[in-house]
Coordinates of C-alpha atoms and ligand atoms in Angstrom, one line a residue:
X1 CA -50.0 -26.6 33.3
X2 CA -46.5 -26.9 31.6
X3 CA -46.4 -27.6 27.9
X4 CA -43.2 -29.7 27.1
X5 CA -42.7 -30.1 23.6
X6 CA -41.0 -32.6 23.0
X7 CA -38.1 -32.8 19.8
X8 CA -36.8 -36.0 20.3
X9 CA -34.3 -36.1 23.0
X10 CA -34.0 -39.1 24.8
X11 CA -34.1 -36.9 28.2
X12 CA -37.5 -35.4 27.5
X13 CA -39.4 -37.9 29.8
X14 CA -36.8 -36.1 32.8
X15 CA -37.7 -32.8 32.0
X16 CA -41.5 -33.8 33.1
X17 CA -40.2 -35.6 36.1
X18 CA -38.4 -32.7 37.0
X19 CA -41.4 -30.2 36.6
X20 CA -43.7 -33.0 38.4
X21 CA -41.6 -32.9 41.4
X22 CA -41.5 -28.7 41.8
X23 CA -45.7 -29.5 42.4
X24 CA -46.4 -28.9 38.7
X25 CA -48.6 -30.6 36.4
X26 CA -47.0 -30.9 32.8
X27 CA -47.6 -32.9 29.2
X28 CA -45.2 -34.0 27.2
X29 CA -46.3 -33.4 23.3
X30 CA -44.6 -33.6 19.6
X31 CA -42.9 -30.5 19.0
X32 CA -45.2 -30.0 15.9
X33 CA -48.3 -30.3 18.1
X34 CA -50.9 -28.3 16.0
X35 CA -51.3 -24.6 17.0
X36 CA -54.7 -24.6 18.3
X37 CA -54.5 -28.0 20.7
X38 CA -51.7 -25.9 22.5
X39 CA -53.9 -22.9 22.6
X40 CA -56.8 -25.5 24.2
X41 CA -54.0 -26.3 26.7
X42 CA -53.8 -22.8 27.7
X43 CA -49.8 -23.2 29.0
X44 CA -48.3 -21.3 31.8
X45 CA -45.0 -22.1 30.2
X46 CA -43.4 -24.1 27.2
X47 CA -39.8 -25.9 27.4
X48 CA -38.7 -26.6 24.3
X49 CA -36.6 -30.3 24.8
X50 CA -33.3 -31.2 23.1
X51 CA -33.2 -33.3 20.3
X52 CA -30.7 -35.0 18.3
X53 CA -30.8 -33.2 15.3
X54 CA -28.7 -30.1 13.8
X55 CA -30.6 -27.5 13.2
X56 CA -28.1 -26.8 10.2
X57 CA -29.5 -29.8 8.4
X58 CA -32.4 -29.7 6.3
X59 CA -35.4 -30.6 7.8
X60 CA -34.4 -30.4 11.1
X61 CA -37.6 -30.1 13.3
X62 CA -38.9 -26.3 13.7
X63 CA -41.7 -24.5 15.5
X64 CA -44.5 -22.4 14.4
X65 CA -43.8 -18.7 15.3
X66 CA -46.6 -18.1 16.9
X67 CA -45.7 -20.9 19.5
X68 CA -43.2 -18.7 20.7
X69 CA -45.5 -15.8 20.7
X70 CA -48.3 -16.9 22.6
X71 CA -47.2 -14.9 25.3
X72 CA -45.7 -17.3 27.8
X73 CA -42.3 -18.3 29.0
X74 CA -40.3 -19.9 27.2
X75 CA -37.3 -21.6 28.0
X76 CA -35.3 -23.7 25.4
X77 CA -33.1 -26.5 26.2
X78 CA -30.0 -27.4 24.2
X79 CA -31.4 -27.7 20.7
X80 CA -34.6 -25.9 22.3
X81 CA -32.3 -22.8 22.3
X82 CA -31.2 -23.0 19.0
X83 CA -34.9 -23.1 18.1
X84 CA -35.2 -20.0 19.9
X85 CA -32.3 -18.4 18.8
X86 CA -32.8 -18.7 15.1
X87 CA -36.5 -17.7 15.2
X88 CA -34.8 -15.0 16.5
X89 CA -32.6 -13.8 14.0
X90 CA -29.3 -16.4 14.6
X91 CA -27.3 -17.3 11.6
X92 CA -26.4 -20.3 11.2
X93 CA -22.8 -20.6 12.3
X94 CA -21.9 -24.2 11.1
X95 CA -19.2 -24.3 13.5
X96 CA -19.2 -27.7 14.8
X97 CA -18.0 -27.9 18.7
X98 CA -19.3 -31.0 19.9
X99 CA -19.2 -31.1 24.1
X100 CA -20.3 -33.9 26.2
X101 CA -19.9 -34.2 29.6
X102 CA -19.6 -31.8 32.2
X103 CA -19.0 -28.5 32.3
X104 CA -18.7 -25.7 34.3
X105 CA -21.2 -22.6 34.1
X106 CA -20.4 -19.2 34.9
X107 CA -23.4 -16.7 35.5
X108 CA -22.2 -13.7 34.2
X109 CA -25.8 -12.0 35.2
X110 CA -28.8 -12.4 38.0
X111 CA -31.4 -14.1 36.4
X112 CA -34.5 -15.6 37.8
X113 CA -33.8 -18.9 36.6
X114 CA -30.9 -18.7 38.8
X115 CA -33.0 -17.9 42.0
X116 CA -31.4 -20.0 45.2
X117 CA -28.1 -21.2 43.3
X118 CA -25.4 -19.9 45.5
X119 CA -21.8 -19.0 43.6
X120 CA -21.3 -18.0 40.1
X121 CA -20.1 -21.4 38.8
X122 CA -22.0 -24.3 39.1
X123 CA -21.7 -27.9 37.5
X124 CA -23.5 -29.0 34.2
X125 CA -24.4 -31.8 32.2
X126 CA -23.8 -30.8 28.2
X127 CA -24.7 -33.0 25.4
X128 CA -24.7 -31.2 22.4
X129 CA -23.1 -30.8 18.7
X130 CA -24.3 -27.7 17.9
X131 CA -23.2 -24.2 19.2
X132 CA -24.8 -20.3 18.8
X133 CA -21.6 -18.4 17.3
X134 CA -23.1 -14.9 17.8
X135 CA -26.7 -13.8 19.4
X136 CA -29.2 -12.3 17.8
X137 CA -30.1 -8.7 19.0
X138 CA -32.6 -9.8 20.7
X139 CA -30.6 -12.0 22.7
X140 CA -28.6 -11.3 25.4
X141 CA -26.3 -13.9 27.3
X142 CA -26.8 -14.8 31.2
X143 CA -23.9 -17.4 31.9
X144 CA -21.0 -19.3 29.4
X145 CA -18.9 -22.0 30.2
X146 CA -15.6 -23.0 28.9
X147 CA -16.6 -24.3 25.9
X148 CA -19.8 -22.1 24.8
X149 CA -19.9 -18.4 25.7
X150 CA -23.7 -18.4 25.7
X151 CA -24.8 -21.5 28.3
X152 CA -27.5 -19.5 29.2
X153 CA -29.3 -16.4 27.3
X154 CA -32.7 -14.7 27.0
X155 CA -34.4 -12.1 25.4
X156 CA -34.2 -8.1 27.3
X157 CA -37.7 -8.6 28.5
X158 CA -37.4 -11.9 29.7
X159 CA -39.7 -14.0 28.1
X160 CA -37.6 -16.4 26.0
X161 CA -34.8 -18.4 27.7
X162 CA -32.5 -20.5 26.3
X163 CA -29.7 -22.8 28.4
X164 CA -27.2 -25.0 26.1
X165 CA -26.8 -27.8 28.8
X166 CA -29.6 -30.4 30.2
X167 CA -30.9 -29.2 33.1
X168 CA -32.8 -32.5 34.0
X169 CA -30.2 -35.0 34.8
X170 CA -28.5 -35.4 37.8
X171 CA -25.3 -34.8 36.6
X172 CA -26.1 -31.0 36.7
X173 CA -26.8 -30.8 40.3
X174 CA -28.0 -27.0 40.2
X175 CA -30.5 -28.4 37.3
X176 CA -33.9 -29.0 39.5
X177 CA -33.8 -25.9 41.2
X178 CA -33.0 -23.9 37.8
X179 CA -36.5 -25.5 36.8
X180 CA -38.5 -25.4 39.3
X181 CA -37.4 -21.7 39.2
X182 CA -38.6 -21.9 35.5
X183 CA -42.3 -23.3 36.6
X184 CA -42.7 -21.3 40.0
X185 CA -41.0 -18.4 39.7
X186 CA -41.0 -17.5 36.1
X187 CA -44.3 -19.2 35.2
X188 CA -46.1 -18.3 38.5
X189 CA -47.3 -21.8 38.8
X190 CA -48.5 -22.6 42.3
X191 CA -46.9 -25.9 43.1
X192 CA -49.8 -27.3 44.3
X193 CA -50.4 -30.5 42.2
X194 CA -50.6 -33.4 45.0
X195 CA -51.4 -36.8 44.6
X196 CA -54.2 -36.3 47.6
X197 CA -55.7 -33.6 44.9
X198 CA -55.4 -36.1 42.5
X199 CA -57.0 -38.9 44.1
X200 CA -60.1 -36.8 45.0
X201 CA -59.8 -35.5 41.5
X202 CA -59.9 -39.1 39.9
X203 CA -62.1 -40.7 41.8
X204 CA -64.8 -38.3 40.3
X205 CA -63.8 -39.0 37.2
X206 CA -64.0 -43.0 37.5
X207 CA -67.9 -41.9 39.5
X208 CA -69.0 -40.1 36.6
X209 CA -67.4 -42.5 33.5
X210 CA -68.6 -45.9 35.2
X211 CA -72.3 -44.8 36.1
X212 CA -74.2 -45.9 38.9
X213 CA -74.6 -49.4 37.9
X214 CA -71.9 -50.3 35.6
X215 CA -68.8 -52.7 36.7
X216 CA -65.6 -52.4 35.7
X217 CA -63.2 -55.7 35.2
X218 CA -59.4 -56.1 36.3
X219 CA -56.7 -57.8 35.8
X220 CA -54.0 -58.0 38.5
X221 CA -50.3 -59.1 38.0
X222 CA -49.3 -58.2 41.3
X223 CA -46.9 -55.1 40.3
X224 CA -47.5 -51.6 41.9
X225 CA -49.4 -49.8 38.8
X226 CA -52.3 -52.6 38.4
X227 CA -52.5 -52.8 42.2
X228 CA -53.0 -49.2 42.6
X229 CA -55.3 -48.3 39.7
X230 CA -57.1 -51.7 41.5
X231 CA -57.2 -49.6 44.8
X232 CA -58.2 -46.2 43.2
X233 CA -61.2 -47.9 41.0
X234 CA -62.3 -49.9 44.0
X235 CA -62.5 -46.1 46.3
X236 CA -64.8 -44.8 43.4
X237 CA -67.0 -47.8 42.8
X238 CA -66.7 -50.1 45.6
X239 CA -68.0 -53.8 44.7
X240 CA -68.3 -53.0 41.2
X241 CA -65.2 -53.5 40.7
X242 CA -63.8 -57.7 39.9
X243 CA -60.5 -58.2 40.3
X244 CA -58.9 -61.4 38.5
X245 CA -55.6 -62.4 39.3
X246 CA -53.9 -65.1 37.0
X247 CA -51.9 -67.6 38.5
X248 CA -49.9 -68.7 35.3
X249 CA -47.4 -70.9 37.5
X250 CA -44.8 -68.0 36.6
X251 CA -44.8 -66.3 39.6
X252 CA -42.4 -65.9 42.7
X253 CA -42.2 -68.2 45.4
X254 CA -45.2 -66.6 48.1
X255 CA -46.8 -63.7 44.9
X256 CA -50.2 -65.9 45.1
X257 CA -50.4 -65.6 48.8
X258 CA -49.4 -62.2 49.1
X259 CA -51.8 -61.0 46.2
X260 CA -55.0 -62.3 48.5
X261 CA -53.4 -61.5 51.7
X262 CA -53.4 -57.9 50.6
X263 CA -56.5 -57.4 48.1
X264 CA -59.0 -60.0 50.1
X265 CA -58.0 -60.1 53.6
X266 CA -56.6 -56.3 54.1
X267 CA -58.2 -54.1 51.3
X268 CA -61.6 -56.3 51.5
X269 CA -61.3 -56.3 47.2
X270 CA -62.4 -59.5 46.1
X271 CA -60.1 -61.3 43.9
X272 CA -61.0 -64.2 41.9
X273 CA -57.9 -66.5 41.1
X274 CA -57.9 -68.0 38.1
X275 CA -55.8 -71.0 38.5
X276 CA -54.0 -71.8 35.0
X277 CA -50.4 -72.9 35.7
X278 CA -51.0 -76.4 34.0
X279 CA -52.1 -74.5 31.1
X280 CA -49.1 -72.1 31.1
X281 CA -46.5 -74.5 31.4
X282 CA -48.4 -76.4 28.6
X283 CA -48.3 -74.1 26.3
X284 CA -44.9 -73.6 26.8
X285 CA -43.4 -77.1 26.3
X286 CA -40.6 -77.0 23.5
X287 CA -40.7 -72.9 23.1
X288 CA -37.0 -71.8 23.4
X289 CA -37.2 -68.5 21.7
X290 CA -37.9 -65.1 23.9
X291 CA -40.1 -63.5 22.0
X292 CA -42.4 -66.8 21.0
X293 CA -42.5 -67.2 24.9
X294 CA -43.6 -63.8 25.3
X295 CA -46.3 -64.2 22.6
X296 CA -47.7 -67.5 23.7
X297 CA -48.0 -66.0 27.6
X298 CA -49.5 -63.1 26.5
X299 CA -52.1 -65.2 24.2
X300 CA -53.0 -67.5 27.0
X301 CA -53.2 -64.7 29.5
X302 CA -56.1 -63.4 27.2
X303 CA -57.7 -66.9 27.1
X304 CA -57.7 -67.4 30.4
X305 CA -58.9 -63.7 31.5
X306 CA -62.0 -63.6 29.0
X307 CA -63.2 -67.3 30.8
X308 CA -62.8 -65.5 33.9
X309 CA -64.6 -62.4 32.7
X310 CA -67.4 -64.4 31.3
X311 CA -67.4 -66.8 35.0
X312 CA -67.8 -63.2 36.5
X313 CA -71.3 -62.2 34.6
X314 CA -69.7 -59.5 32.1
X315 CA -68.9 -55.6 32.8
X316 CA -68.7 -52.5 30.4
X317 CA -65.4 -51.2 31.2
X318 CA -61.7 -53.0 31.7
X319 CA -59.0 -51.4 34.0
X320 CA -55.6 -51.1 33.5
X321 CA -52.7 -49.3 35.2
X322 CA -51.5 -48.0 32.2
X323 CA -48.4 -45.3 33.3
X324 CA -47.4 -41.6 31.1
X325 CA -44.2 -43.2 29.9
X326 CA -46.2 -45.6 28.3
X327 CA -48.9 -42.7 26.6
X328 CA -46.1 -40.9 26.0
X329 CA -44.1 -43.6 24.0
X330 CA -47.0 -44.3 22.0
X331 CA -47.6 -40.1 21.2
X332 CA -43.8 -39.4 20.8
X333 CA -42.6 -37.2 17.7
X334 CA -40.4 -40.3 16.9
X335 CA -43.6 -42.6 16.9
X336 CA -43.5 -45.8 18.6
X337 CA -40.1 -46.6 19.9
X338 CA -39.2 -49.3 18.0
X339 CA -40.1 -52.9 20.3
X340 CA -37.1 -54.5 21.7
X341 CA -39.1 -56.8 23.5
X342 CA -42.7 -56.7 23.0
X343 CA -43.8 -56.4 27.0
X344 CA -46.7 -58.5 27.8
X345 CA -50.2 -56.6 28.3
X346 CA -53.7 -57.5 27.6
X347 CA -53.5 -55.3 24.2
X348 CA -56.6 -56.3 21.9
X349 CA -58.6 -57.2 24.7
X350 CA -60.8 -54.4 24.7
X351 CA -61.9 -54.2 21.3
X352 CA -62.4 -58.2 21.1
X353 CA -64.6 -58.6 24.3
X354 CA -66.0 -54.8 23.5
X355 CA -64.9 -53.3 27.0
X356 CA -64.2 -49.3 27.4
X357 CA -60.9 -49.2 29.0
X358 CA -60.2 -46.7 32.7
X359 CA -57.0 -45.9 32.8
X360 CA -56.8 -43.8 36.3
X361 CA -52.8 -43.7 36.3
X362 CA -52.2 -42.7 32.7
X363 CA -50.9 -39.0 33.5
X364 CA -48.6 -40.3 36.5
X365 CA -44.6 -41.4 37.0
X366 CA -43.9 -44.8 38.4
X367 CA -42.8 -42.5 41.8
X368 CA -46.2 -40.5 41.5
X369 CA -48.2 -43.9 41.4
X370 CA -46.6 -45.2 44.3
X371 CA -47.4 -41.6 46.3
X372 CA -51.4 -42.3 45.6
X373 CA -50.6 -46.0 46.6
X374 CA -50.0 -45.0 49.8
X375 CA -52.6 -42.5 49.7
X376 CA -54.9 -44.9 49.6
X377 CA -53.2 -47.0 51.8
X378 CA -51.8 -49.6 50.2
X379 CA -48.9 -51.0 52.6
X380 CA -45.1 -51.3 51.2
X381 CA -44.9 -54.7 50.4
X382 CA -47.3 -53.4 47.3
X383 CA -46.1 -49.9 47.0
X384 CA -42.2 -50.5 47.7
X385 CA -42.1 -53.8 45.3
X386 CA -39.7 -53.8 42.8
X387 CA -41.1 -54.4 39.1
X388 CA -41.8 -57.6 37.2
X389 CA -42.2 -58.7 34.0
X390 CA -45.5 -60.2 33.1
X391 CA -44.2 -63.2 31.7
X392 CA -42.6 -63.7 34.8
X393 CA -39.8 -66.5 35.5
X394 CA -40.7 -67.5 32.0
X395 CA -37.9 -64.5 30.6
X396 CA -35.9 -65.7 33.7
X397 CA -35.6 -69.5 32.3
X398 CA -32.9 -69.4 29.4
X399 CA -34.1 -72.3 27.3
X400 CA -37.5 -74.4 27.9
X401 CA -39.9 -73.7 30.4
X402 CA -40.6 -76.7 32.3
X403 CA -41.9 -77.4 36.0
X404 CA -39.2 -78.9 37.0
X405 CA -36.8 -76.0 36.2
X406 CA -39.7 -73.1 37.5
X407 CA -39.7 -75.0 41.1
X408 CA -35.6 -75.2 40.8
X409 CA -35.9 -71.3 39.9
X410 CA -38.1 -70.2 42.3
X411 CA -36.2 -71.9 45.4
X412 CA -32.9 -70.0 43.9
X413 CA -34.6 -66.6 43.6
X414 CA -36.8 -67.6 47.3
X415 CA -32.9 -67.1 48.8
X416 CA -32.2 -63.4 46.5
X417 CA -35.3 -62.1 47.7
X418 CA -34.7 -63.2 51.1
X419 CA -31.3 -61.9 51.7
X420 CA -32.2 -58.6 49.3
X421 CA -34.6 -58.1 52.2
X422 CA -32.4 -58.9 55.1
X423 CA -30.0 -56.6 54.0
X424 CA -32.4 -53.6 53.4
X425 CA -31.5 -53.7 49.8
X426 CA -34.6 -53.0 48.1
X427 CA -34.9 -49.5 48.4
X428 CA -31.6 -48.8 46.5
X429 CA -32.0 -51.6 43.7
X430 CA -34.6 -51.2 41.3
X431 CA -34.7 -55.3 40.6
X432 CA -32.7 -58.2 41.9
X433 CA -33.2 -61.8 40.8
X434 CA -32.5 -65.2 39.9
X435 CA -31.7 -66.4 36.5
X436 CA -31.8 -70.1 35.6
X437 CA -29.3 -70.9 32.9
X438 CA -30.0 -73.4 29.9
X439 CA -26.1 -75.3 30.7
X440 CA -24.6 -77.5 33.1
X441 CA -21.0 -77.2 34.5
X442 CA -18.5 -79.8 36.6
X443 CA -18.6 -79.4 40.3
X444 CA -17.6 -81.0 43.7
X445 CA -20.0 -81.6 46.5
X446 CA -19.0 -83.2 49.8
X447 CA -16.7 -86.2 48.1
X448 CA -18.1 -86.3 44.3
X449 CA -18.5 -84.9 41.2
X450 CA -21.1 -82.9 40.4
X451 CA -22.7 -81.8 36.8
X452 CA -25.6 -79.4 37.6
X453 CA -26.9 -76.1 36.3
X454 CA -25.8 -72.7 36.7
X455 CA -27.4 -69.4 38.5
X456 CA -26.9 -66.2 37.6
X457 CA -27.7 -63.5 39.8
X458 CA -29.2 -60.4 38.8
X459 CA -28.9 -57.1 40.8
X460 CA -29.4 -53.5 39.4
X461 CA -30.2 -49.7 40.3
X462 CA -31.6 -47.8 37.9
X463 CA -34.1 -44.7 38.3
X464 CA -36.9 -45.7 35.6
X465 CA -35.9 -49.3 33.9
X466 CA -34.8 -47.5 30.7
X467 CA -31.2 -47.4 31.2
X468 CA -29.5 -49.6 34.6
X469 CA -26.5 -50.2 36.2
X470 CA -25.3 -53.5 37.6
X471 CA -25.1 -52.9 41.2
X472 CA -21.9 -53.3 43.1
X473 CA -22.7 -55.7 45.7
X474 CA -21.3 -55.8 48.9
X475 CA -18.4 -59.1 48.6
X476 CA -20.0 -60.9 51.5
X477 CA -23.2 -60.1 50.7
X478 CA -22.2 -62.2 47.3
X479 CA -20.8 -64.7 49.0
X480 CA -23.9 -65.1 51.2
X481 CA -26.2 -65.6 48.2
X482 CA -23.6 -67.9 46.4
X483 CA -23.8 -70.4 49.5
X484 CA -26.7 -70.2 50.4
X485 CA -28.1 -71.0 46.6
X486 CA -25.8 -73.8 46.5
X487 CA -26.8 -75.5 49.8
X488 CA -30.4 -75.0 49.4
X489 CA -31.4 -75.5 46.1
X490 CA -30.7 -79.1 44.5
X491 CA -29.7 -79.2 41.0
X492 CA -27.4 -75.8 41.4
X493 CA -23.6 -76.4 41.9
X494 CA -22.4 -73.1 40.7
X495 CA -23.4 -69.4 41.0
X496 CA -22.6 -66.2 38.7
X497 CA -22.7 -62.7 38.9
X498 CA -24.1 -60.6 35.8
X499 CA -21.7 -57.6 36.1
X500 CA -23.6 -55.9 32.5
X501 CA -25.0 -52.5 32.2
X502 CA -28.4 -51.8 30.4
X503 CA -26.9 -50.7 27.4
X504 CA -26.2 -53.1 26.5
X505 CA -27.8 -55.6 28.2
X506 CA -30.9 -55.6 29.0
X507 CA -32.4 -56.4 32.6
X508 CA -34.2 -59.2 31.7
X509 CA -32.3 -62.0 30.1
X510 CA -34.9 -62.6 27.5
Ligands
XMP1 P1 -35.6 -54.9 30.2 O1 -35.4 -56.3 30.3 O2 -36.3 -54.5 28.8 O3 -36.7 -54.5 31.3 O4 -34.4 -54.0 30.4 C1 -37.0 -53.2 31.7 C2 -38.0 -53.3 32.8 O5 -39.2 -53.8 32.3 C3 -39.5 -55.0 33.0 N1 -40.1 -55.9 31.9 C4 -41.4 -56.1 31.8 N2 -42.5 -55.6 32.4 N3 -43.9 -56.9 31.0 C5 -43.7 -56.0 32.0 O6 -44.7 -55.6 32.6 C6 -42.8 -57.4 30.3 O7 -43.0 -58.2 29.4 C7 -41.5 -57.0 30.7 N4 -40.3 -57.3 30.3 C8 -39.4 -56.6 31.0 C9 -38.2 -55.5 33.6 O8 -38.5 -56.3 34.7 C10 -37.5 -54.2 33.9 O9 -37.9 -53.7 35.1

């Protein structure tokens, strides 16, 4: 494995994507990870991450020396290198030369990391406010750019590298090979981490942890991760598994249907629907703000689950389709990113109806989880489906949650999905949706006046949900949705576009 130690940038999660994708199986961990756990971990490599500290501060995050001298590779990125640099000998310089953007690289000599990238100059992503003045002896430099004469250095043997810009975003195009030259080359790793190795690998696992006559309790919301670690749980332990899906009345038009067309009729997994809309919308009468909504759903989805659970006879373990991004937030040197919503998951289940959780996915990517998806054969309508939010068209009702405004919702979003679909959309926007707004506005329909509500449609691409751009539909293709909202859904008179990136909006509207 790759050890990826992590001091704080906000690209660190990319790095591991990176490395995943060259075949490699890597951890992300707090760059002050305790000398003998990364000895346990026996590393073919370490990459040190940036971070957004100076190392000229006081303070500023540093590494045991015998990290660096366990006898691996080593390559440092952007603050990673200075790490390197000055456990190497490099004075602090002080100079301040802030560069962010791109930049061009020069290789001034051959270097393995550089295996495959044809030319000397090649395009890179820096981000960075630090720069190395002068190397250290022990340093020599590979390639500079315009604006730092060491973008790339490593020590005379070639154990310790160090590059000033990210190689892990896509705006340095060279960046995935210089890595995966890093991992295979440099760090001999094979490259043979697949997700069939992984299934076969897991579904020991669940074998040996579940027993021979335990059963093991799930709750599905219909999005790819609970769906999959569903599918994996049910390879291992067959009927042992009991699926519960909740219909809380939030859903999308046909998500009920679907869920037992897939899991009952095609994968032959039970699934016991717990019918609670009545009690959802309930609940929900007179909550305007976001976050009570949030709180309320995910208190009643807990209600609800445990009266299924006890219907069901009981089981020792609960599964969940927990992902790495969200281990890794919860392990991160900067501790629990701070909540800007708190997402909506059965937390304090397990410890109040005393259930061991499985957690099959929790060393995958979203893209990794939808490879052993279809590994196990799950169709695209589950693996391909774009994300959504627990609380459902509950975040997508600005104002009070009512029946009358879900069914008006639902028919308005029926029509995005419809045309998202016709148009082949989905595989180049990561979400697009329907958002019901809590205002009315003057309108003219046939010969009269109208005063009905508004529609905002939401359409973005992103690569993980963290940050998103509003996608830049197609004119027609707006038009097409605007009409067709209009004519078919009563109560709508007008129709927006939300033309707002995430920063600073978020996806959701609540
Ligand atoms: P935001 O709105 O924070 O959403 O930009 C980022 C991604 O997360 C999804 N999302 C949720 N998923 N429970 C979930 O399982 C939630 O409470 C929740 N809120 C937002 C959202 O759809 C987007 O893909």
């Amino acid at each position: 494995m790759i050890l990826i130690l992590d001091f704080g940038s906000q690209y660190t999660q990319l790095i591991a994507r990176r490395v995943r994708e060259a075949r490699v199986y890597c951890e992300i961990h707090p760059y002050n990870l305790a000398l003998e756990k990364i000895r346990a971990l026996n590393p073919r490599g370490i990459i040190l991450s940036g971070g957004p500290a100076s190392l000229y501060e006081s303070g500023a995050p540093d590494l045991d020396d015998a990290v660096l001298n366990l006898g691996c590779p080593v390559l440092g990125i952007c603050y990673g290198m200075y790490v390197i640099a000055q456990h190497l000998g490099a004075h602090s310089a002080g100079a301040y030369a802030r560069e962010y953007g791109s930049a061009t690289m020069v290789i001034d000599q051959h270097d393995a990391l550089f295996d495959g990238l044809e030319g000397r100059e090649h395009q890179v992503w820096m981000s960075h406010g630090d720069r190395l003045e002068a190397l250290p002896e022990a340093l020599a430099a590979i390639a500079h750019s315009g604006n730092s004469p060491y973008a790339a250095v490593r020590t005379h043997e070639g154990r310790l590298r160090g590059i000033q810009f990210h190689p892990e975003v896509v705006h340095t195009p060279c960046g995935a090979q210089v890595l995966r030259n890093f991992v295979l080359k440099i760090c001999s790793e094979p490259g043979d981490w697949t997700m069939a190795g992984f299934v076969a690998t897991k579904l020991a696992e669940i074998r040996a942890q579940v027993g021979s006559d335990d059963r093991v309790l799930m709750g599905l919301s219909g999005g790819v991760d609970s769906s999959v670690a569903a599918a994996l749980v049910h390879r291992a332990i067959g009927a042992r598994l009991m699926c519960v899906f909740v219909d809380n009345g939030l859903l999308r038009a046909g998500e009920r249907a679907r869920m037992e067309e897939t899991f009952a009729a095609r994968l032959g997994i039970p699934l016991r629907i717990a019918e609670a809309a009545d009690l959802f919308v309930e609940r929900l009468a007179g909550v305007l703000d976001p976050e009570h909504k949030r709180r309320v759903i995910g208190h009643t989805f807990i209600d609800v689950f445990e009266r299924e659970a006890a219907a069901l006879g009981g089981a020792r373990f609960l599964g969940q389709g927990t992902l790495y991004p969200d281990v890794i937030e919860s392990v991160s040197f900067k501790g629990p990113s701070a909540v800007i919503k708190s997402h909506h998951n059965v937390g304090g289940l397990p410890e109040r109806m005393r259930l061991q959780l499985i957690e099959p996915l929790r060393e995958l990517f979203k893209d990794e989880v939808r490879e052993v998806g279809r590994e196990l054969g799950l169709g695209a309508e589950i693996v391909e489906r774009e994300p959504f939010p627990g609380p459902g068209l509950a975040v997508r009702i600005v104002g009070e949650v009512t029946r009358e405004r879900l069914e008006l919702l639902r028919r308005a979003d029926a029509v995005v999905m419809d045309e998202v679909a016709r148009a082949g959309l989905g595989a180049r926007l990561w979400q697009a949706f329907a958002v019901l707004l809590p205002l009315k506005t003057v309108g003219v329909m046939g010969d009269g006046r109208t005063y009905e509500s508004v529609i905002a449609i939401r359409a973005v691409e992103s690569q993980d949900g963290m940050t998103a751009d509003w996608a830049r539909l197609d004119a027609a293709f707006l038009a097409r949705l605007s009409t067709r909202i209009t004519n078919e859904t009563r109560g709508v008179n007008r129709v927006v576009y939300d033309i707002t990136s995430k920063p600073p909006g978020t996806i959701e509207w609540e």
